[in-house]
GROMACS .gro file of C-alpha atoms in nm:
model
  255
    1SER     CA    1  -1.940   5.052  -5.785
    2GLY     CA    2  -1.969   5.406  -5.914
    3VAL     CA    3  -2.107   5.731  -5.781
    4ALA     CA    4  -2.157   6.084  -5.913
    5LEU     CA    5  -2.155   6.381  -5.676
    6PHE     CA    6  -2.254   6.735  -5.768
    7ASN     CA    7  -2.228   7.040  -5.544
    8LEU     CA    8  -2.344   7.381  -5.662
    9PHE     CA    9  -2.327   7.690  -5.445
   10ALA     CA   10  -2.410   8.058  -5.485
   11ASN     CA   11  -2.326   8.298  -5.203
   12TYR     CA   12  -2.383   8.671  -5.163
   13LYS     CA   13  -2.220   8.903  -4.911
   14SER     CA   14  -2.258   9.277  -4.858
   15GLU     CA   15  -2.163   9.496  -4.563
   16LYS     CA   16  -2.455   9.380  -4.345
   17THR     CA   17  -2.624   9.102  -4.542
   18SER     CA   18  -2.529   8.739  -4.607
   19TRP     CA   19  -2.712   8.488  -4.831
   20ASP     CA   20  -2.576   8.133  -4.875
   21ASN     CA   21  -2.727   7.877  -5.115
   22SER     CA   22  -2.620   7.522  -5.198
   23LEU     CA   23  -2.752   7.226  -5.397
   24ASP     CA   24  -2.609   6.877  -5.334
   25LEU     CA   25  -2.694   6.590  -5.569
   26ALA     CA   26  -2.563   6.233  -5.557
   27TYR     CA   27  -2.639   5.904  -5.728
   28GLY     CA   28  -2.449   5.577  -5.712
   29VAL     CA   29  -2.481   5.209  -5.802
   30ILE     CA   30  -2.303   4.895  -5.685
   31LYS     CA   31  -2.263   4.535  -5.809
   32LEU     CA   32  -2.183   4.274  -5.544
   33GLY     CA   33  -2.095   3.924  -5.661
   34LYS     CA   34  -2.387   3.762  -5.840
   35SER     CA   35  -2.640   4.012  -5.708
   36ASP     CA   36  -2.813   4.251  -5.946
   37ILE     CA   37  -2.702   4.613  -5.969
   38ARG     CA   38  -2.833   4.809  -5.671
   39LYS     CA   39  -2.858   5.173  -5.580
   40SER     CA   40  -2.587   5.270  -5.331
   41ASP     CA   41  -2.640   5.645  -5.303
   42ASP     CA   42  -2.926   5.881  -5.386
   43LYS     CA   43  -2.955   6.236  -5.261
   44ILE     CA   44  -3.122   6.567  -5.333
   45GLU     CA   45  -3.056   6.846  -5.083
   46PHE     CA   46  -3.111   7.220  -5.115
   47ASN     CA   47  -3.012   7.477  -4.852
   48SER     CA   48  -3.072   7.850  -4.839
   49LYS     CA   49  -2.971   8.070  -4.545
   50PHE     CA   50  -3.030   8.445  -4.527
   51GLY     CA   51  -2.874   8.657  -4.255
   52GLN     CA   52  -2.861   9.018  -4.135
   53GLN     CA   53  -2.556   9.112  -3.931
   54ALA     CA   54  -2.614   9.158  -3.557
   55THR     CA   55  -2.253   9.179  -3.433
   56LYS     CA   56  -1.913   9.126  -3.591
   57ASN     CA   57  -1.952   8.750  -3.638
   58TRP     CA   58  -2.320   8.687  -3.554
   59TYR     CA   59  -2.622   8.722  -3.783
   60TYR     CA   60  -2.998   8.711  -3.736
   61ALA     CA   61  -3.077   8.434  -3.982
   62ALA     CA   62  -3.352   8.234  -4.154
   63LEU     CA   63  -3.283   7.890  -4.301
   64LEU     CA   64  -3.470   7.672  -4.553
   65ASN     CA   65  -3.376   7.309  -4.618
   66PHE     CA   66  -3.524   7.048  -4.855
   67LYS     CA   67  -3.423   6.681  -4.884
   68SER     CA   68  -3.544   6.393  -5.101
   69GLN     CA   69  -3.410   6.141  -5.355
   70PHE     CA   70  -3.429   6.065  -5.727
   71ASP     CA   71  -3.501   5.694  -5.757
   72VAL     CA   72  -3.688   5.406  -5.595
   73GLY     CA   73  -3.537   5.210  -5.308
   74TYR     CA   74  -3.606   4.842  -5.237
   75ASN     CA   75  -3.607   4.623  -4.929
   76TYR     CA   76  -3.296   4.431  -5.037
   77PRO     CA   77  -3.246   4.140  -5.088
   78ASP     CA   78  -3.616   4.174  -5.184
   79ASP     CA   79  -3.594   4.375  -5.509
   80SER     CA   80  -3.970   4.398  -5.566
   81THR     CA   81  -4.093   4.572  -5.249
   82ILE     CA   82  -4.049   4.949  -5.281
   83VAL     CA   83  -3.960   5.122  -4.954
   84SER     CA   84  -3.887   5.473  -5.085
   85HIS     CA   85  -3.886   5.692  -5.396
   86PHE     CA   86  -3.896   6.060  -5.498
   87MET     CA   87  -4.100   6.259  -5.243
   88ALA     CA   88  -4.142   5.949  -5.029
   89PRO     CA   89  -3.992   6.065  -4.810
   90ALA     CA   90  -3.916   6.434  -4.854
   91THR     CA   91  -3.852   6.678  -4.572
   92THR     CA   92  -3.876   7.055  -4.563
   93LEU     CA   93  -3.733   7.248  -4.270
   94GLY     CA   94  -3.769   7.617  -4.193
   95ALA     CA   95  -3.587   7.783  -3.903
   96LEU     CA   96  -3.530   8.124  -3.744
   97GLY     CA   97  -3.228   8.184  -3.525
   98LEU     CA   98  -2.871   8.309  -3.496
   99ASP     CA   99  -2.582   8.224  -3.725
  100TYR     CA  100  -2.212   8.251  -3.639
  101LYS     CA  101  -1.951   8.286  -3.915
  102SER     CA  102  -1.579   8.262  -3.843
  103LYS     CA  103  -1.347   8.532  -3.971
  104ASP     CA  104  -1.212   8.313  -4.254
  105LYS     CA  105  -1.568   8.187  -4.339
  106SER     CA  106  -1.462   7.823  -4.292
  107LEU     CA  107  -1.692   7.764  -3.992
  108SER     CA  108  -2.064   7.836  -3.966
  109PHE     CA  109  -2.274   7.763  -3.658
  110PHE     CA  110  -2.653   7.808  -3.684
  111VAL     CA  111  -2.883   7.763  -3.383
  112SER     CA  112  -3.261   7.797  -3.392
  113PRO     CA  113  -3.513   7.757  -3.107
  114LEU     CA  114  -3.800   7.806  -3.357
  115THR     CA  115  -3.799   7.537  -3.626
  116GLY     CA  116  -4.077   7.377  -3.827
  117LYS     CA  117  -4.018   7.044  -3.999
  118VAL     CA  118  -4.258   6.880  -4.245
  119THR     CA  119  -4.217   6.521  -4.369
  120PHE     CA  120  -4.397   6.412  -4.687
  121VAL     CA  121  -4.463   6.048  -4.780
  122ASN     CA  122  -4.618   6.072  -5.126
  123ASP     CA  123  -4.709   5.702  -5.143
  124GLN     CA  124  -5.029   5.581  -4.979
  125ARG     CA  125  -4.904   5.226  -4.921
  126LEU     CA  126  -4.599   5.352  -4.735
  127ALA     CA  127  -4.813   5.608  -4.549
  128ASP     CA  128  -5.054   5.331  -4.445
  129GLU     CA  129  -4.756   5.142  -4.300
  130GLY     CA  130  -4.654   5.447  -4.098
  131ALA     CA  131  -4.321   5.480  -4.283
  132PHE     CA  132  -4.083   5.765  -4.196
  133GLY     CA  133  -4.275   5.860  -3.882
  134VAL     CA  134  -4.615   5.950  -4.031
  135GLN     CA  135  -4.938   5.832  -3.866
  136ALA     CA  136  -5.021   5.480  -3.991
  137ALA     CA  137  -5.360   5.369  -4.126
  138GLU     CA  138  -5.630   5.240  -3.891
  139TYR     CA  139  -5.787   4.894  -3.942
  140ASP     CA  140  -6.071   4.706  -3.779
  141THR     CA  141  -6.030   4.359  -3.627
  142SER     CA  142  -6.097   4.193  -3.964
  143GLY     CA  143  -5.824   4.391  -4.139
  144VAL     CA  144  -6.048   4.638  -4.323
  145LYS     CA  145  -5.894   4.983  -4.347
  146LEU     CA  146  -6.096   5.244  -4.165
  147LYS     CA  147  -5.870   5.543  -4.216
  148ASP     CA  148  -5.585   5.614  -4.457
  149GLY     CA  149  -5.241   5.675  -4.321
  150GLU     CA  150  -5.137   6.040  -4.319
  151ILE     CA  151  -4.897   6.146  -4.594
  152VAL     CA  152  -4.772   6.452  -4.404
  153ARG     CA  153  -4.616   6.482  -4.060
  154TYR     CA  154  -4.560   6.815  -3.883
  155GLU     CA  155  -4.296   6.874  -3.616
  156PHE     CA  156  -4.195   7.182  -3.419
  157GLY     CA  157  -3.872   7.208  -3.227
  158GLY     CA  158  -3.513   7.324  -3.203
  159PHE     CA  159  -3.243   7.290  -3.467
  160LEU     CA  160  -2.866   7.320  -3.471
  161LYS     CA  161  -2.644   7.308  -3.780
  162MET     CA  162  -2.266   7.327  -3.790
  163THR     CA  163  -2.067   7.334  -4.116
  164PHE     CA  164  -1.692   7.341  -4.166
  165LYS     CA  165  -1.506   7.359  -4.498
  166LYS     CA  166  -1.134   7.420  -4.531
  167ASP     CA  167  -0.812   7.306  -4.696
  168ILE     CA  168  -0.644   7.141  -4.398
  169PHE     CA  169  -0.329   7.054  -4.595
  170LYS     CA  170  -0.206   7.128  -4.944
  171ASN     CA  171  -0.446   6.957  -5.191
  172VAL     CA  172  -0.650   6.814  -4.899
  173ASN     CA  173  -0.996   6.956  -4.831
  174LEU     CA  174  -1.225   6.867  -4.541
  175GLN     CA  175  -1.600   6.934  -4.542
  176THR     CA  176  -1.823   6.832  -4.254
  177LYS     CA  177  -2.184   6.909  -4.164
  178LEU     CA  178  -2.365   6.821  -3.841
  179GLU     CA  179  -2.742   6.868  -3.803
  180LEU     CA  180  -2.936   6.811  -3.479
  181PHE     CA  181  -3.314   6.842  -3.439
  182THR     CA  182  -3.539   6.790  -3.138
  183ASN     CA  183  -3.920   6.779  -3.156
  184TYR     CA  184  -4.069   6.976  -2.867
  185LEU     CA  185  -4.408   6.809  -2.913
  186ASN     CA  186  -4.303   6.442  -2.897
  187HIS     CA  187  -4.018   6.303  -2.686
  188PRO     CA  188  -3.780   6.603  -2.711
  189GLU     CA  189  -3.507   6.389  -2.551
  190ASN     CA  190  -3.484   6.188  -2.876
  191ILE     CA  191  -3.255   6.400  -3.095
  192ASP     CA  192  -3.238   6.341  -3.471
  193VAL     CA  193  -2.876   6.334  -3.592
  194ASN     CA  194  -2.735   6.374  -3.944
  195TRP     CA  195  -2.356   6.401  -3.971
  196GLU     CA  196  -2.185   6.405  -4.311
  197THR     CA  197  -1.812   6.434  -4.381
  198ILE     CA  198  -1.615   6.440  -4.706
  199LEU     CA  199  -1.234   6.435  -4.720
  200THR     CA  200  -1.100   6.511  -5.069
  201MET     CA  201  -0.737   6.453  -5.162
  202LYS     CA  202  -0.634   6.593  -5.498
  203ILE     CA  203  -0.402   6.368  -5.700
  204ASN     CA  204  -0.362   6.589  -6.007
  205ARG     CA  205  -0.567   6.837  -6.206
  206PHE     CA  206  -0.855   6.595  -6.266
  207LEU     CA  207  -0.808   6.289  -6.041
  208SER     CA  208  -0.893   6.287  -5.673
  209CYS     CA  209  -0.945   6.043  -5.387
  210THR     CA  210  -1.240   6.097  -5.155
  211VAL     CA  211  -1.345   5.943  -4.826
  212SER     CA  212  -1.705   6.018  -4.732
  213THR     CA  213  -1.903   5.915  -4.426
  214GLN     CA  214  -2.259   5.970  -4.307
  215LEU     CA  215  -2.412   5.894  -3.969
  216ILE     CA  216  -2.791   5.908  -3.918
  217TYR     CA  217  -3.013   5.851  -3.616
  218ASP     CA  218  -3.386   5.916  -3.608
  219HIS     CA  219  -3.588   5.758  -3.327
  220ASP     CA  220  -3.907   5.773  -3.539
  221ILE     CA  221  -3.767   5.560  -3.825
  222PRO     CA  222  -3.817   5.186  -3.764
  223VAL     CA  223  -3.522   4.973  -3.878
  224PRO     CA  224  -3.555   4.594  -3.924
  225ILE     CA  225  -3.384   4.417  -3.632
  226GLU     CA  226  -3.387   4.079  -3.457
  227ARG     CA  227  -3.456   4.060  -3.085
  228ASP     CA  228  -3.334   3.777  -2.864
  229VAL     CA  229  -3.634   3.639  -2.673
  230LYS     CA  230  -3.530   3.351  -2.447
  231GLY     CA  231  -3.263   3.243  -2.692
  232VAL     CA  232  -3.490   3.272  -2.998
  233LYS     CA  233  -3.431   3.533  -3.268
  234VAL     CA  234  -3.757   3.721  -3.323
  235PRO     CA  235  -3.779   3.967  -3.617
  236GLY     CA  236  -3.902   4.318  -3.543
  237THR     CA  237  -3.824   4.686  -3.585
  238GLY     CA  238  -3.672   4.959  -3.374
  239PRO     CA  239  -3.459   5.275  -3.386
  240ARG     CA  240  -3.096   5.219  -3.480
  241LEU     CA  241  -2.784   5.415  -3.566
  242GLN     CA  242  -2.709   5.401  -3.940
  243PHE     CA  243  -2.361   5.456  -4.083
  244LYS     CA  244  -2.218   5.470  -4.436
  245GLU     CA  245  -1.857   5.502  -4.555
  246VAL     CA  246  -1.732   5.531  -4.912
  247LEU     CA  247  -1.373   5.535  -5.039
  248ALA     CA  248  -1.346   5.640  -5.403
  249VAL     CA  249  -1.092   5.741  -5.666
  250GLY     CA  250  -1.236   5.933  -5.958
  251ILE     CA  251  -1.262   6.245  -6.164
  252ALA     CA  252  -1.323   6.575  -5.988
  253TYR     CA  253  -1.365   6.910  -6.158
  254LYS     CA  254  -1.401   7.243  -5.980
  255PHE     CA  255  -1.499   7.565  -6.153
   0.00000   0.00000   0.00000
């Protein structure tokens, strides 16, 4: 397997104003046994947060977030049915709230009671299936489509984002990001979770070892599962916790 990770950031700080920007890109492939090469990682994420100082460590802040992916995804082991691609899905999130920054800038804690989230599914077949939480197409009893599935889904709710980045030991850096979102308009008790962590251990000037994990839960995303009905395994879908872990040794360059 192989993966490329790219993180670009540009931050501005004056006496009363703070503006943080970051772009995270990732793409990876994997070869397992006799299986064909598959995509193992694919990520586009842009963040921009603007703040005006309210107290010593707190800022009135506005946040913009965009997420999508580069390449198509398949319903493996079925490598012909496309289940995702660029802008299917894509999410844009805008939030107004308060942002806390620690004295050494390693910890940031953003909380927003006013957050708009828009999900795009720029593929009519996937939209008709109701993928990624959009409204599915409507059909009559004979299977004729009466109404296309919606390619956009709007949500309004509360958002919390915590980031931490610091050298915890010599040549060992820890980065973690936790995002929580609740939709006020539809089952606010179901909280969307995205938790990413990267531990980087520097070996020498160019080589490093990284351990990365990601945990995702979204009640609106159906995951293929099997249910036990009177001892019989019945295929279906339902919300599930998803987890990914990657251990890698490779080339890292910081400038």
